[in-house]
Coordinates of C-alpha atoms in Angstrom, one line a residue:
M25 CA -102.1 -127.3 53.3
R26 CA -100.3 -125.1 55.1
Q27 CA -101.7 -123.6 58.3
T28 CA -101.7 -120.2 58.7
G29 CA -99.6 -119.1 62.3
M30 CA -103.2 -117.2 63.6
R31 CA -103.4 -117.6 66.9
P32 CA -106.6 -117.1 69.3
T33 CA -108.3 -114.2 70.2
S34 CA -107.7 -113.9 74.5
T35 CA -110.7 -112.9 76.2
R36 CA -108.9 -112.2 79.8
P37 CA -108.6 -108.0 79.9
S38 CA -105.0 -106.5 80.0
T39 CA -103.2 -106.0 83.0
A40 CA -104.2 -102.2 82.8
N41 CA -108.0 -102.7 82.6
H42 CA -107.3 -105.3 85.4
E43 CA -105.6 -102.7 87.8
R44 CA -108.1 -99.6 87.5
E45 CA -110.9 -102.1 88.2
R46 CA -109.5 -103.4 91.0
A47 CA -108.4 -99.7 92.7
R48 CA -112.1 -98.4 91.5
L49 CA -114.0 -101.2 93.9
P50 CA -112.2 -99.9 97.1
R51 CA -113.3 -96.2 96.2
Q52 CA -116.8 -97.0 95.5
L53 CA -116.7 -98.8 99.1
V54 CA -115.3 -95.8 100.5
V55 CA -118.0 -93.8 99.0
A56 CA -121.2 -96.2 100.1
L57 CA -119.7 -96.2 103.8
T58 CA -119.3 -92.6 104.0
V59 CA -123.0 -91.8 102.9
A60 CA -124.0 -94.7 105.1
L61 CA -121.6 -93.2 108.1
L62 CA -123.4 -89.7 107.7
A63 CA -126.7 -90.7 107.5
V64 CA -126.3 -92.7 110.9
V65 CA -124.6 -89.8 112.5
G66 CA -127.5 -87.4 111.6
S67 CA -130.2 -89.9 112.5
L68 CA -128.3 -90.0 115.6
S69 CA -128.0 -85.9 115.7
Y70 CA -131.8 -85.6 115.0
T71 CA -132.6 -87.8 118.4
V72 CA -130.4 -86.4 120.6
L73 CA -131.9 -82.7 119.7
V74 CA -135.5 -83.8 119.6
G75 CA -134.4 -85.7 123.0
S76 CA -132.9 -82.0 124.3
A77 CA -135.9 -80.3 123.2
N78 CA -137.7 -82.8 125.5
S79 CA -135.7 -83.3 128.2
R80 CA -136.7 -82.2 131.6
A81 CA -132.7 -81.0 132.5
F82 CA -133.8 -77.8 130.0
L83 CA -136.4 -76.4 131.5
V84 CA -137.0 -72.9 132.5
R85 CA -136.4 -73.3 136.1
H86 CA -135.8 -69.0 136.5
V87 CA -137.5 -66.0 135.5
Q88 CA -136.2 -63.0 136.4
V89 CA -138.1 -60.1 136.0
E90 CA -137.1 -56.4 136.3
G91 CA -138.8 -52.6 134.8
N92 CA -142.3 -53.8 135.7
V93 CA -143.9 -51.6 137.6
S94 CA -147.8 -51.4 136.6
L95 CA -147.5 -55.2 135.6
S96 CA -147.5 -58.0 137.8
E97 CA -144.8 -60.6 137.4
H98 CA -147.4 -63.2 136.9
E99 CA -149.0 -61.4 133.8
V100 CA -145.4 -61.0 132.2
L101 CA -145.1 -64.8 132.6
V102 CA -148.2 -65.4 130.8
M103 CA -147.4 -62.8 127.9
L104 CA -144.2 -65.1 127.6
G105 CA -145.9 -68.2 128.0
L106 CA -144.2 -68.7 130.8
D107 CA -146.8 -69.9 133.2
R108 CA -146.4 -73.2 132.5
P109 CA -143.4 -75.4 132.4
R110 CA -141.4 -74.9 129.2
N111 CA -138.2 -76.0 127.3
A112 CA -135.2 -73.5 127.4
L113 CA -134.2 -74.9 123.9
S114 CA -137.4 -74.2 122.4
L115 CA -138.2 -70.6 123.2
D116 CA -138.3 -68.0 120.7
V117 CA -136.7 -64.7 121.8
E118 CA -137.8 -62.6 119.0
Q119 CA -141.6 -63.8 119.6
M120 CA -141.3 -64.1 123.2
R121 CA -140.1 -59.7 123.0
R122 CA -143.2 -59.1 120.6
A123 CA -145.3 -60.3 122.5
L124 CA -144.3 -58.2 125.8
Q125 CA -144.7 -55.0 123.1
A126 CA -147.9 -56.4 122.2
S127 CA -149.0 -54.8 125.4
R128 CA -150.3 -51.2 126.0
W129 CA -148.0 -51.4 129.0
V130 CA -144.9 -51.7 127.2
R131 CA -142.6 -49.3 126.0
H132 CA -139.7 -51.4 125.5
A133 CA -138.8 -55.2 126.0
D134 CA -135.2 -57.5 126.4
V135 CA -135.7 -61.1 126.4
Q136 CA -132.2 -63.6 127.2
V137 CA -132.6 -66.9 127.4
S138 CA -129.7 -69.1 128.6
R139 CA -129.5 -72.8 128.1
R140 CA -129.0 -73.5 132.1
G141 CA -132.7 -72.7 131.9
R142 CA -132.5 -69.1 133.0
V143 CA -134.7 -66.4 131.2
W144 CA -134.1 -62.6 132.1
V145 CA -136.7 -59.5 131.0
Q146 CA -136.2 -56.4 130.7
L147 CA -139.3 -54.4 130.5
E148 CA -139.4 -50.6 129.8
E149 CA -143.0 -49.6 130.6
V150 CA -145.7 -46.8 129.6
T151 CA -145.9 -44.2 132.2
P152 CA -149.8 -43.3 132.8
A153 CA -149.7 -39.5 132.8
A154 CA -153.8 -39.2 133.5
V155 CA -157.1 -40.5 133.5
V156 CA -159.6 -39.6 130.6
A157 CA -163.5 -39.2 131.0
A158 CA -164.9 -40.6 127.6
G159 CA -168.2 -41.5 129.0
R160 CA -165.7 -44.1 130.8
L161 CA -162.7 -43.7 132.9
Y162 CA -159.3 -44.3 130.8
L163 CA -155.9 -44.3 131.9
V164 CA -153.7 -42.3 128.9
S165 CA -149.8 -42.7 129.2
D166 CA -147.3 -39.4 128.8
A167 CA -147.8 -39.7 124.9
G168 CA -151.5 -39.5 125.3
E169 CA -151.8 -43.1 123.7
P170 CA -155.1 -44.9 125.4
I171 CA -153.4 -47.3 128.4
E172 CA -157.1 -49.2 129.9
R173 CA -160.1 -49.0 131.4
V174 CA -160.4 -48.0 135.1
E175 CA -162.8 -47.5 137.8
R176 CA -162.2 -44.2 139.4
V177 CA -159.1 -41.6 139.5
P178 CA -156.5 -42.9 141.5
D179 CA -155.4 -39.4 143.6
T180 CA -152.2 -39.2 141.7
L181 CA -152.9 -38.4 138.8
P182 CA -154.9 -35.7 136.8
L183 CA -158.5 -35.8 135.2
W184 CA -158.1 -34.7 131.2
V185 CA -161.8 -33.7 130.1
G186 CA -163.3 -32.7 126.8
M187 CA -160.7 -35.3 124.6
T188 CA -163.4 -37.2 123.2
R189 CA -165.3 -37.1 119.8
T190 CA -168.3 -38.6 118.5
D191 CA -167.7 -41.9 116.3
E192 CA -170.0 -43.1 113.6
G193 CA -172.4 -45.0 115.8
G194 CA -173.0 -41.9 117.8
A195 CA -170.9 -43.0 120.8
L196 CA -167.9 -41.0 122.6
A197 CA -164.9 -41.9 121.0
L198 CA -161.1 -40.5 122.2
D199 CA -160.3 -38.2 120.2
G200 CA -156.5 -39.1 119.2
V201 CA -155.3 -35.7 117.8
V202 CA -156.6 -33.7 121.0
L203 CA -155.2 -36.8 123.4
R204 CA -151.4 -36.5 122.1
Y205 CA -151.7 -32.4 122.5
A206 CA -153.6 -32.3 125.5
A207 CA -149.8 -34.5 126.3
R208 CA -147.8 -31.8 125.5
V209 CA -149.7 -29.0 127.4
H210 CA -149.3 -31.4 130.2
A211 CA -146.0 -32.2 129.9
A212 CA -145.3 -28.2 129.4
W213 CA -147.2 -28.0 132.7
Q214 CA -144.6 -30.2 134.3
A215 CA -141.6 -28.6 132.8
S216 CA -142.9 -25.2 134.1
G217 CA -141.5 -23.7 137.6
F218 CA -143.9 -21.7 138.6
G219 CA -144.9 -23.5 142.2
S220 CA -147.2 -20.7 143.2
L221 CA -149.7 -22.5 141.1
D222 CA -149.0 -26.3 142.4
A223 CA -149.7 -29.6 140.0
L224 CA -151.6 -30.1 137.6
D225 CA -155.3 -31.5 138.8
E226 CA -157.4 -31.1 135.2
L227 CA -157.0 -30.5 132.1
H228 CA -160.3 -29.5 130.3
F229 CA -160.8 -28.8 126.3
A230 CA -163.3 -27.1 124.5
D231 CA -163.6 -26.5 120.7
V232 CA -164.2 -23.1 121.3
S233 CA -162.1 -21.7 124.1
G234 CA -159.1 -24.7 124.0
F235 CA -157.3 -25.7 127.0
T236 CA -157.9 -24.7 130.9
V237 CA -156.0 -26.2 132.8
V238 CA -157.0 -26.7 137.2
S239 CA -154.3 -26.7 139.5
R240 CA -154.6 -28.8 142.8
A241 CA -154.2 -25.4 144.2
G242 CA -157.8 -24.4 142.6
V243 CA -156.3 -22.1 139.7
E244 CA -157.7 -21.7 136.7
V245 CA -155.6 -20.7 133.8
A246 CA -157.5 -20.5 130.3
L247 CA -154.7 -21.2 127.6
G248 CA -157.2 -21.3 124.4
H249 CA -156.5 -22.7 121.2
E250 CA -153.7 -20.3 119.6
D251 CA -150.4 -21.5 121.3
P252 CA -151.1 -23.3 124.8
V253 CA -147.5 -24.7 125.2
S254 CA -145.9 -21.1 124.4
Q255 CA -148.4 -19.8 126.8
L256 CA -147.1 -22.1 129.7
A257 CA -144.0 -20.9 128.9
T258 CA -145.0 -17.2 129.5
L259 CA -146.4 -18.3 132.8
D260 CA -143.0 -19.8 133.5
L261 CA -141.7 -15.9 133.2
L262 CA -143.9 -14.8 135.4
E263 CA -143.1 -17.2 138.1
G264 CA -141.6 -14.9 140.3
Q265 CA -144.6 -12.4 140.0
L266 CA -147.1 -14.9 140.5
A267 CA -145.3 -16.6 143.7
G268 CA -146.0 -13.4 145.9
V269 CA -150.1 -13.7 144.8
G270 CA -150.5 -17.7 144.5
A271 CA -152.6 -18.0 147.8
Q272 CA -155.1 -15.3 146.9
L273 CA -154.9 -16.3 142.5
E274 CA -158.0 -17.8 141.3
R275 CA -157.8 -17.6 137.4
V276 CA -155.6 -16.4 135.1
E277 CA -156.4 -15.4 131.6
F278 CA -154.2 -14.8 128.6
L279 CA -155.1 -11.4 126.4
S280 CA -152.0 -11.9 124.0
P281 CA -148.7 -14.0 124.1
S282 CA -147.1 -12.3 126.8
E283 CA -150.0 -10.1 128.6
L284 CA -152.4 -11.8 131.1
R285 CA -154.9 -11.0 133.9
L286 CA -154.5 -12.4 136.8
F287 CA -158.4 -12.6 139.0
F288 CA -158.4 -13.0 142.4
V289 CA -160.6 -14.9 145.2
D290 CA -161.3 -11.3 146.4
G291 CA -162.8 -10.4 143.2
S292 CA -160.2 -8.0 142.3
S293 CA -158.0 -8.6 139.2
T294 CA -155.0 -7.0 137.4
T295 CA -153.1 -7.4 134.2
T296 CA -149.2 -8.0 133.8
A297 CA -147.1 -8.4 131.3
A298 CA -144.1 -11.2 131.0
H299 CA -140.7 -9.2 129.8
G300 CA -139.0 -11.0 127.1
V301 CA -141.9 -12.1 125.0
S302 CA -142.5 -10.2 122.1
P303 CA -146.2 -9.5 122.2

């Protein structure tokens, strides 16, 4: 019987396939080593970060506060949370700035922190303009915003009276609209140049008669409701006329935007007009 010339099938991969398998193994090994190395580096970085945040080497060591007049440095530190040991790397500058500006005393705040544990704080404080009597005494700002309660009226600040309303519970409450307008009247008085009437001592408001200003020299100026700021500007035009009678002047009342009546301590009175003011 004749035998065929068939050869047995080989089970060994071809030379090309074998070479590809050998090339794939080093790439897989490189990828695995890279992943492992990244995991180690990430773990070390986290350890270093946590260690730095807890390290005494980064503690806040110096705080410099500038611009504070009414607020003490300790009050500023408490608002910042720096009245106790803190790590400079854990501080949130924006959060610290917001904490400062939440105070009624702070108009603007800037905070900077260095990695060496130094903190700089720059404040622009609200300027107290007066004390308002509303059952209790309250400091108010030059914008007419309440700041805080006080026990007495400082000698350097005027007293505002009548800027209250009755709330739903029947108690006295500060009237924000009147306070802000009073602040305008106060600013206009300070900006005027009639030195004969001296500094503002009291500012009264009444629903019927409007504003009445009392100077440190005791002169009363009835401004009314219509436009007290413009009326003060009229007084400014009369600075020269009032300078000669300032010591004898007791009260000023407006008859029109340009005409006013002057009352003197001896009981006499006279009418005068401001030139350049339309009646």
